[in-house]
PDB file of C-alpha atoms in Angstrom:
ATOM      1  CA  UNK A   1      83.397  73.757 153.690  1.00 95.00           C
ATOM      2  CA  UNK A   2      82.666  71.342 150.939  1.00 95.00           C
ATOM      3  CA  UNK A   3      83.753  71.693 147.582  1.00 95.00           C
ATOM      4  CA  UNK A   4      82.812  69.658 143.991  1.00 95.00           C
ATOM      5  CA  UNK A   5      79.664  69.016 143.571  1.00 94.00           C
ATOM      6  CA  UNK A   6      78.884  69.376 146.820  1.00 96.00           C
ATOM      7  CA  UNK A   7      75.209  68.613 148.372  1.00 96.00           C
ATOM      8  CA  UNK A   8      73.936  69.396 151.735  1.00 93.00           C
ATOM      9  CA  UNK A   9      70.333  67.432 152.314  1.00 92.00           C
ATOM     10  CA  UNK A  10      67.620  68.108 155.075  1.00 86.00           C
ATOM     11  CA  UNK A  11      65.417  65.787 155.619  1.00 81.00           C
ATOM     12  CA  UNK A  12      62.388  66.369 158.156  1.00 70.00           C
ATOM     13  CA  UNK A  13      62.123  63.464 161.244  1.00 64.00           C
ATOM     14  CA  UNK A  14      59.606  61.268 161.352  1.00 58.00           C
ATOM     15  CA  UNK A  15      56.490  60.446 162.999  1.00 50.00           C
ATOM     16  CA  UNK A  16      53.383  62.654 163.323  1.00 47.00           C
ATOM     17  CA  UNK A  17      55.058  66.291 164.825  1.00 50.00           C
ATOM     18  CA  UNK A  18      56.310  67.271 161.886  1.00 50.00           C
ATOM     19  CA  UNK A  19      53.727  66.329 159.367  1.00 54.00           C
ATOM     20  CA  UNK A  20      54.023  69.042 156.915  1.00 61.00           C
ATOM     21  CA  UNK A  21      57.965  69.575 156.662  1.00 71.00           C
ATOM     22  CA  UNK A  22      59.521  69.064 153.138  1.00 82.00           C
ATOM     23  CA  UNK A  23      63.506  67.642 152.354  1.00 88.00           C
ATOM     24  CA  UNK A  24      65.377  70.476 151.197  1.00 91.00           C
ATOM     25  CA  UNK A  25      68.701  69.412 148.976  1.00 95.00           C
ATOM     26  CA  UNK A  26      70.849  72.335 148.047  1.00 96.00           C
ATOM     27  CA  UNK A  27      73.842  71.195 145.643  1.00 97.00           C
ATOM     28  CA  UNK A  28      76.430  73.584 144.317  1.00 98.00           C
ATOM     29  CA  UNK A  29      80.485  73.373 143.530  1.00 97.00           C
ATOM     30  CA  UNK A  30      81.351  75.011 146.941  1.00 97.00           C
ATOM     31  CA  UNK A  31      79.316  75.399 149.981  1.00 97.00           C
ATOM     32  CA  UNK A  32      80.020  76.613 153.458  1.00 97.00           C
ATOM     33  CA  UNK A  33      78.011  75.740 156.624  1.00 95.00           C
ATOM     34  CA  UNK A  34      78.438  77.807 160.126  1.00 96.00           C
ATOM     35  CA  UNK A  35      76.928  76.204 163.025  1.00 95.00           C
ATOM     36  CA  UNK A  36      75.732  77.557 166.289  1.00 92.00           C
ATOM     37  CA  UNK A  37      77.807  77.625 169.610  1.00 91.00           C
ATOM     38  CA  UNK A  38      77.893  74.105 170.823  1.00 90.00           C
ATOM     39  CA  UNK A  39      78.095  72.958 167.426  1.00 90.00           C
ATOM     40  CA  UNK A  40      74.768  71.033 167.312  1.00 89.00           C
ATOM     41  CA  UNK A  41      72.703  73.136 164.782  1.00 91.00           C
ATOM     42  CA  UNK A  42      73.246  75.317 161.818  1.00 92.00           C
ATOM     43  CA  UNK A  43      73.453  78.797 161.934  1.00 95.00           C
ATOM     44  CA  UNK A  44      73.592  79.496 158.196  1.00 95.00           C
ATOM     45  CA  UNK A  45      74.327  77.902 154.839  1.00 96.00           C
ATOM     46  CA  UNK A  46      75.984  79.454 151.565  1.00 96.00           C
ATOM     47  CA  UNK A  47      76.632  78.860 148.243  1.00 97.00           C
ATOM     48  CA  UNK A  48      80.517  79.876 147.236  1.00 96.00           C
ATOM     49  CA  UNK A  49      79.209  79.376 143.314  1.00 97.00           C
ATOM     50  CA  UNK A  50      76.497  79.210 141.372  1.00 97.00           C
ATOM     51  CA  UNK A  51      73.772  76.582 143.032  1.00 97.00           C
ATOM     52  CA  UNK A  52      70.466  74.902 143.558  1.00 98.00           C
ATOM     53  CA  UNK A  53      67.959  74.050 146.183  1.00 96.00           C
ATOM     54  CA  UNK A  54      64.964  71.733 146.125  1.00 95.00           C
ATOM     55  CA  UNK A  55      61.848  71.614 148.279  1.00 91.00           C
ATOM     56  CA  UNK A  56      60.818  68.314 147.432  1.00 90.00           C
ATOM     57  CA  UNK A  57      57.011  67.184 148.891  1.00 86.00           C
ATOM     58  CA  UNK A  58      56.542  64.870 151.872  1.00 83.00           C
ATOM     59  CA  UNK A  59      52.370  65.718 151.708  1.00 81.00           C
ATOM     60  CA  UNK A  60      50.181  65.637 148.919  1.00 80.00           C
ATOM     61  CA  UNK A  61      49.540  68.612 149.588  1.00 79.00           C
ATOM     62  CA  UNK A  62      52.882  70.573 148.715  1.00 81.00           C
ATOM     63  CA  UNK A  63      54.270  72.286 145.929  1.00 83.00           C
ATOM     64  CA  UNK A  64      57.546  71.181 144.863  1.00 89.00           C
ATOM     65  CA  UNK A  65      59.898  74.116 144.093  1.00 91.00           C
ATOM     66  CA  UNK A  66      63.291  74.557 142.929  1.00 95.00           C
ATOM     67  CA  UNK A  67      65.654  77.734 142.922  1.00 96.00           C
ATOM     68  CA  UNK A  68      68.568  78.361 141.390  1.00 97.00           C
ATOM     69  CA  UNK A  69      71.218  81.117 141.973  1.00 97.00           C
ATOM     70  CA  UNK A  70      74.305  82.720 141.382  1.00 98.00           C
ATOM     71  CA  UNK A  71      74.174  82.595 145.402  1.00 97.00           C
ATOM     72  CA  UNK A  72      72.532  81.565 147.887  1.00 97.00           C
ATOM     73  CA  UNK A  73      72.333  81.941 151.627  1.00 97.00           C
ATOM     74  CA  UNK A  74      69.990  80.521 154.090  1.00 95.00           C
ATOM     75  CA  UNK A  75      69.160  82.085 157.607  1.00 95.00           C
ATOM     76  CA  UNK A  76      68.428  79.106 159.953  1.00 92.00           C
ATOM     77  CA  UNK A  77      66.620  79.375 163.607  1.00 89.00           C
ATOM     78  CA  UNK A  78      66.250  76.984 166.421  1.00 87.00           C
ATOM     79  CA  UNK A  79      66.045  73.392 165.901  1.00 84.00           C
ATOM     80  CA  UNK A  80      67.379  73.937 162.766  1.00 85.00           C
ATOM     81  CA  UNK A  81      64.578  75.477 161.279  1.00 87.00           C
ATOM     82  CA  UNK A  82      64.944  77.375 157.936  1.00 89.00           C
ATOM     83  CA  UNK A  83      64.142  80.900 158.913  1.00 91.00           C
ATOM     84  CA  UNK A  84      65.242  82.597 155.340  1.00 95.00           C
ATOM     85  CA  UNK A  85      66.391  82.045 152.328  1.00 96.00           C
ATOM     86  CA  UNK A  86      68.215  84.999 149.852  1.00 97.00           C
ATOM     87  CA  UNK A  87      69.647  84.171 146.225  1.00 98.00           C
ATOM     88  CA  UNK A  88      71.229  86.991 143.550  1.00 98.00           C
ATOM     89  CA  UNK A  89      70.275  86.260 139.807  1.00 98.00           C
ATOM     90  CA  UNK A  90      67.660  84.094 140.579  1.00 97.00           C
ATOM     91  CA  UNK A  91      65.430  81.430 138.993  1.00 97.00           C
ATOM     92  CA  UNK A  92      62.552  79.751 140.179  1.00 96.00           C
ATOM     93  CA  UNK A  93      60.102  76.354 139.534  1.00 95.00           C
ATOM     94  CA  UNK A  94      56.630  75.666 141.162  1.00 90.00           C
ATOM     95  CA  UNK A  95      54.874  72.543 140.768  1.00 89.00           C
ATOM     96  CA  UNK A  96      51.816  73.264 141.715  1.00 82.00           C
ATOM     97  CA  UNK A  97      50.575  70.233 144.170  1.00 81.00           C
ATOM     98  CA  UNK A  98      49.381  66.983 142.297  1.00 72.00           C
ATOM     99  CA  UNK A  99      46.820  65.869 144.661  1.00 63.00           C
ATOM    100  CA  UNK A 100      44.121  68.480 142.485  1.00 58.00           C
ATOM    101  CA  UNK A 101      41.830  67.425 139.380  1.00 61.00           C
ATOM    102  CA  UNK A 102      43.568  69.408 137.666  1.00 69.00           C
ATOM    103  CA  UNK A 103      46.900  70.925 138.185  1.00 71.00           C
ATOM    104  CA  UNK A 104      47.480  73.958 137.145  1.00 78.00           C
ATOM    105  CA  UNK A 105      51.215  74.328 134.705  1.00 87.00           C
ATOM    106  CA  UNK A 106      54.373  75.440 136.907  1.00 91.00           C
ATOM    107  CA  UNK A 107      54.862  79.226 137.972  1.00 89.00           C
ATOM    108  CA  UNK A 108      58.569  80.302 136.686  1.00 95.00           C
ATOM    109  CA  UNK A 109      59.577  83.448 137.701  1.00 95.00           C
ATOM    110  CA  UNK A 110      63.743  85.279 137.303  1.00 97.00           C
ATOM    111  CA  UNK A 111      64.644  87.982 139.150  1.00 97.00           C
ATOM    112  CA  UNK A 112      67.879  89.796 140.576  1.00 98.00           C
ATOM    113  CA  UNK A 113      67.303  89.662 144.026  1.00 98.00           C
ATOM    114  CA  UNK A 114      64.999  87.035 145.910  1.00 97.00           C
ATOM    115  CA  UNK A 115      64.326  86.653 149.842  1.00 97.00           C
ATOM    116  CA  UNK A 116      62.364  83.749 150.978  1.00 95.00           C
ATOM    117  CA  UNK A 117      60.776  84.037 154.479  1.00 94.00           C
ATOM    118  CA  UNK A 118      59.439  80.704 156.151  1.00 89.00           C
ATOM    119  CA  UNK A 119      56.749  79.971 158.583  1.00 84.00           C
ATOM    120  CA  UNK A 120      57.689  80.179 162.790  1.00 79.00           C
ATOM    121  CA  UNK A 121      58.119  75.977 161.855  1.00 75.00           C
ATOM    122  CA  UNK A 122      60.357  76.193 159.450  1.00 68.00           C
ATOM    123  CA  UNK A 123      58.391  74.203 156.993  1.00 72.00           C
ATOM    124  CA  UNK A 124      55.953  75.854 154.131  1.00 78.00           C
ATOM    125  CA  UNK A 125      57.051  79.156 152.250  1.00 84.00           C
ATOM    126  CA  UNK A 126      54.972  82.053 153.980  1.00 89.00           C
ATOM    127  CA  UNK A 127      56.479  85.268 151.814  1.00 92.00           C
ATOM    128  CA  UNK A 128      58.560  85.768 148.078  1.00 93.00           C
ATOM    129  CA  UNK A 129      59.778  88.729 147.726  1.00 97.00           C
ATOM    130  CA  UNK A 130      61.607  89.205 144.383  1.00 97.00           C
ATOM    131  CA  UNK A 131      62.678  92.546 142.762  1.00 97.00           C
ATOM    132  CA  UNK A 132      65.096  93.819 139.624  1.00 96.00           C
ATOM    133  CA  UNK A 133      63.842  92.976 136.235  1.00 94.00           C
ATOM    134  CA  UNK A 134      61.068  90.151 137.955  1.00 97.00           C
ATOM    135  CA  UNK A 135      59.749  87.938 135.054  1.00 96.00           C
ATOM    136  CA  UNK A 136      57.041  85.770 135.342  1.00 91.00           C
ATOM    137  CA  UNK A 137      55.211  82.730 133.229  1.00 94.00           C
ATOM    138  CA  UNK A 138      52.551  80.383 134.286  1.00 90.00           C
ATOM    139  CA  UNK A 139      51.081  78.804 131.141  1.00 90.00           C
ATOM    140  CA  UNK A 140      50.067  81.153 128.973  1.00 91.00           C
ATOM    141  CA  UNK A 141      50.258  84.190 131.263  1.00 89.00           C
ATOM    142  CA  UNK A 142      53.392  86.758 131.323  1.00 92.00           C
ATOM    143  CA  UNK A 143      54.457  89.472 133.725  1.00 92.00           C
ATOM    144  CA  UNK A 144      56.905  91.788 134.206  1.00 94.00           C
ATOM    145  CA  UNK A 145      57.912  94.548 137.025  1.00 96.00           C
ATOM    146  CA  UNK A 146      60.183  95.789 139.142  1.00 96.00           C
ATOM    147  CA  UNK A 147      58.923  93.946 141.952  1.00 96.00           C
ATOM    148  CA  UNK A 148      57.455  90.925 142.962  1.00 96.00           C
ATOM    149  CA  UNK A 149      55.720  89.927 146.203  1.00 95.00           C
ATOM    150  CA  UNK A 150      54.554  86.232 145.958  1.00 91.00           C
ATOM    151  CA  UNK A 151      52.163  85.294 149.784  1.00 87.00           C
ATOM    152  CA  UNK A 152      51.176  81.806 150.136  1.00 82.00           C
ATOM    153  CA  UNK A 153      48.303  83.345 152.542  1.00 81.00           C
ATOM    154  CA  UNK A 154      45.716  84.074 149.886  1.00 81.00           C
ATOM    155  CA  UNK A 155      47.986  82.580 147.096  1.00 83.00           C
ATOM    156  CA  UNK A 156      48.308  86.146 145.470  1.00 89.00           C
ATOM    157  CA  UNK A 157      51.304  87.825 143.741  1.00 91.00           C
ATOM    158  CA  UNK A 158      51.161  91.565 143.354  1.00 93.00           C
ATOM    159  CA  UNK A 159      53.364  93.069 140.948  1.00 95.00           C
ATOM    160  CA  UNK A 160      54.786  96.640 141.229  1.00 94.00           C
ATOM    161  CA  UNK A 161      56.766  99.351 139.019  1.00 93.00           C
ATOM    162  CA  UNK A 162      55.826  99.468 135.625  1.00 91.00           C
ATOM    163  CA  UNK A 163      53.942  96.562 136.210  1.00 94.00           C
ATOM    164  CA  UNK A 164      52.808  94.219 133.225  1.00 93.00           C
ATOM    165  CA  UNK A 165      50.490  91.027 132.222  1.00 91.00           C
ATOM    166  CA  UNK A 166      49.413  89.827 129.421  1.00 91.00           C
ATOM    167  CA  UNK A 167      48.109  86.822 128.010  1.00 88.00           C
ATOM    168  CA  UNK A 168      46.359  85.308 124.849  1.00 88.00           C
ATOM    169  CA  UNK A 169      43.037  87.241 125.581  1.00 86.00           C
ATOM    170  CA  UNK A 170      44.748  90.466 126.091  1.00 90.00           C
ATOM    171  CA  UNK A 171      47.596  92.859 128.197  1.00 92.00           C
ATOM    172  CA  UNK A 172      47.242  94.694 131.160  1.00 92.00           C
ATOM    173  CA  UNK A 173      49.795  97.240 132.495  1.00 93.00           C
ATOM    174  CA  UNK A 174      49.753  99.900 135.828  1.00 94.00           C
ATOM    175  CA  UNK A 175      51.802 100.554 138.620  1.00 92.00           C
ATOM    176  CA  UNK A 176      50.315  97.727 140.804  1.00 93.00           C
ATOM    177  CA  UNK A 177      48.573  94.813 139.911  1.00 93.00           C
ATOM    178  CA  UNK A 178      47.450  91.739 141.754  1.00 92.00           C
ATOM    179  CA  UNK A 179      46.677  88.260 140.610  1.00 88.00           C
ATOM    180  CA  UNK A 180      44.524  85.426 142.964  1.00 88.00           C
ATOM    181  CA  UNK A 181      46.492  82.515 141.890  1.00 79.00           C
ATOM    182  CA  UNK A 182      43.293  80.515 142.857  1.00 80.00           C
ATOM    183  CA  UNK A 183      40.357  82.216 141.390  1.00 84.00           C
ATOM    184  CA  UNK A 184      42.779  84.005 138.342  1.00 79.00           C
ATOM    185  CA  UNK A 185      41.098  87.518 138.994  1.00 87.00           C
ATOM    186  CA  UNK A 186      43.634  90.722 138.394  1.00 88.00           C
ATOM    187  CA  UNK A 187      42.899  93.986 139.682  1.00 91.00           C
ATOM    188  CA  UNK A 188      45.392  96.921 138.602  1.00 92.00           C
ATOM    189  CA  UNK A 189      45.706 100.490 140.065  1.00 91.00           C
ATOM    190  CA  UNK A 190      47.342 103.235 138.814  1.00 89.00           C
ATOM    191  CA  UNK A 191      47.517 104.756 135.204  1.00 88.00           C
ATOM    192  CA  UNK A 192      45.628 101.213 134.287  1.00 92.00           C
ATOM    193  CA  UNK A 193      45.724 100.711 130.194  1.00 91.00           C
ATOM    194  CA  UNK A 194      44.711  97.579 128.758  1.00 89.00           C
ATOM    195  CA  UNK A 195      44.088  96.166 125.318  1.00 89.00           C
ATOM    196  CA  UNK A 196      41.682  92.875 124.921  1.00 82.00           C
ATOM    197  CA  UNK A 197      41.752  90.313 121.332  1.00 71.00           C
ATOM    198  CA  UNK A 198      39.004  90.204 119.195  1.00 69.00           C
ATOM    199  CA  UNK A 199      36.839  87.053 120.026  1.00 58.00           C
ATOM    200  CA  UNK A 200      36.139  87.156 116.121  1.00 48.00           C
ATOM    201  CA  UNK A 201      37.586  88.889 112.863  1.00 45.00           C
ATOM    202  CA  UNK A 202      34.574  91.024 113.199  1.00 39.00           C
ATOM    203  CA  UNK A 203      35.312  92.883 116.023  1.00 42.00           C
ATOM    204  CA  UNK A 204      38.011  95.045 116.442  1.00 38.00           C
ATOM    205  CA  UNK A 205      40.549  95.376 119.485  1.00 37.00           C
ATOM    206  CA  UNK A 206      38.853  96.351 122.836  1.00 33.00           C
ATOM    207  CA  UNK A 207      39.383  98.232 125.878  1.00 31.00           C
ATOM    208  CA  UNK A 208      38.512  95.940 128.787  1.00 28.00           C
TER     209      UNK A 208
END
C-alpha cells in the first residue's frame, strides 16, 4: 500500500520480443497492489482515491492515452500482463499516433463506468466499453449515448441508447450508430432523424 502521491510505473523489457508494449504510469494519493502466490507478479492494482494512468508510446505507431478516475482497478495475467482495466466516473485522452501526415485531433470521451480489455500480450487496447451518460468529442464532432463500445479492430465506435452526433455540417440521432474512425463514415439504425446546414443562405435546412 502506498500512499501520497503515490506512482506505480511499468515499463516493457527490452530487446526485440516485446516490440509493441507501451510504459503504463498510474499515479494517485493511495494505491494498493496484490501480488500472486510466490510473490513474483501482480495480481491486481487499485486506486484508494481519485487517479490517473498513462499509456505512453514506445512505437511510432501508438496512441498515447490517458484515463482518469474516481477509481481504478486493473486485472493483471501471467507475466504480468495487463489483462483489464475498470475505472468509475471516468475520463479519457487519445493522441492519435504522430507518425501520420496528418494527425487527426485527440478523441475525449467521460463516462460512468469504463472496462478496458487488452490483447492475449498484454500490450495494445483491443476493446472500450464505456456506458452511463458516455460523451464524446473529437474535433469538431460530438456524441452522446448510453453506451459506448470503442474496438481498435476496425477502429470503430458504435454508440447505443438514445444515441447522438452531430457536428458543424449537421446532427444525427437513432438507437445505434457507428462511426469508422478511419474513413469518418456513420451509419445509424433505428428511428434515424437527422438535420443537415445549409451550404448557403439560399438553401434551407435539409434532411440528409
Amino acid at each position: 500500500l502506498a500512499e501520497g502521491d503515490a506512482r506505480v510505473e511499468s515499463a516493457p523489457p527490452g530487446g526485440a520480443s516485446s516490440p509493441a508494449a507501451q510504459t503504463r504510469v498510474l499515479r494517485s494519493e493511495a494505491i494498493e497492489l496484490l501480488m500472486q502466490a510466490g510473490g513474483r507478479e501482480i495480481a491486481s492494482v487499485r486506486t484508494q482515491a481519485p487517479g490517473t494512468i498513462e499509456f505512453i508510446p514506445t512505437q511510432p505507431n501508438q496512441s498515447r492515452r490517458r484515463l482518469e478516475g474516481e477509481r481504478i482497478w486493473i486485472a493483471y495475467g501471467p507475466e504480468n500482463r495487463i489483462r483489464s482495466l475498470d475505472a468509475t466516473n471516468a475520463a479519457t485522452r487519445t493522441d492519435p499516433p504522430r507518425a501520420g501526415v496528418k494527425p487527426a485531433p485527440p478523441m475525449l470521451t467521460w463516462s460512468k463506468q469504463l472496462r478496458a480489455e487488452f490483447d492475449q500480450q498484454g500490450r495494445e487496447l483491443s476493446e472500450l466499453d464505456q456506458w452511463g451518460d458516455f460523451r464524446y468529442e473529437q474535433g469538431d464532432r460530438r456524441g452522446r449515448a448510453e453506451r459506448a463500445l470503442f474496438q481498435t479492430a476496425g477502429n470503430v465506435i458504435r454508440l447505443t441508447g438514445a444515441a447522438r452526433f452531430w457536428d458543424t455540417a449537421g446532427s444525427l440521432s437513432a438507437g445505434r450508430i457507428v462511426l469508422d474512425q478511419d474513413t469518418g463514415d456513420i451509419e445509424a439504425e433505428e428511428k434515424v432523424a437527422t438535420t443537415r446546414e445549409p451550404e448557403s443562405k439560399a438553401q434551407a435546412t435539409a434532411v440528409f
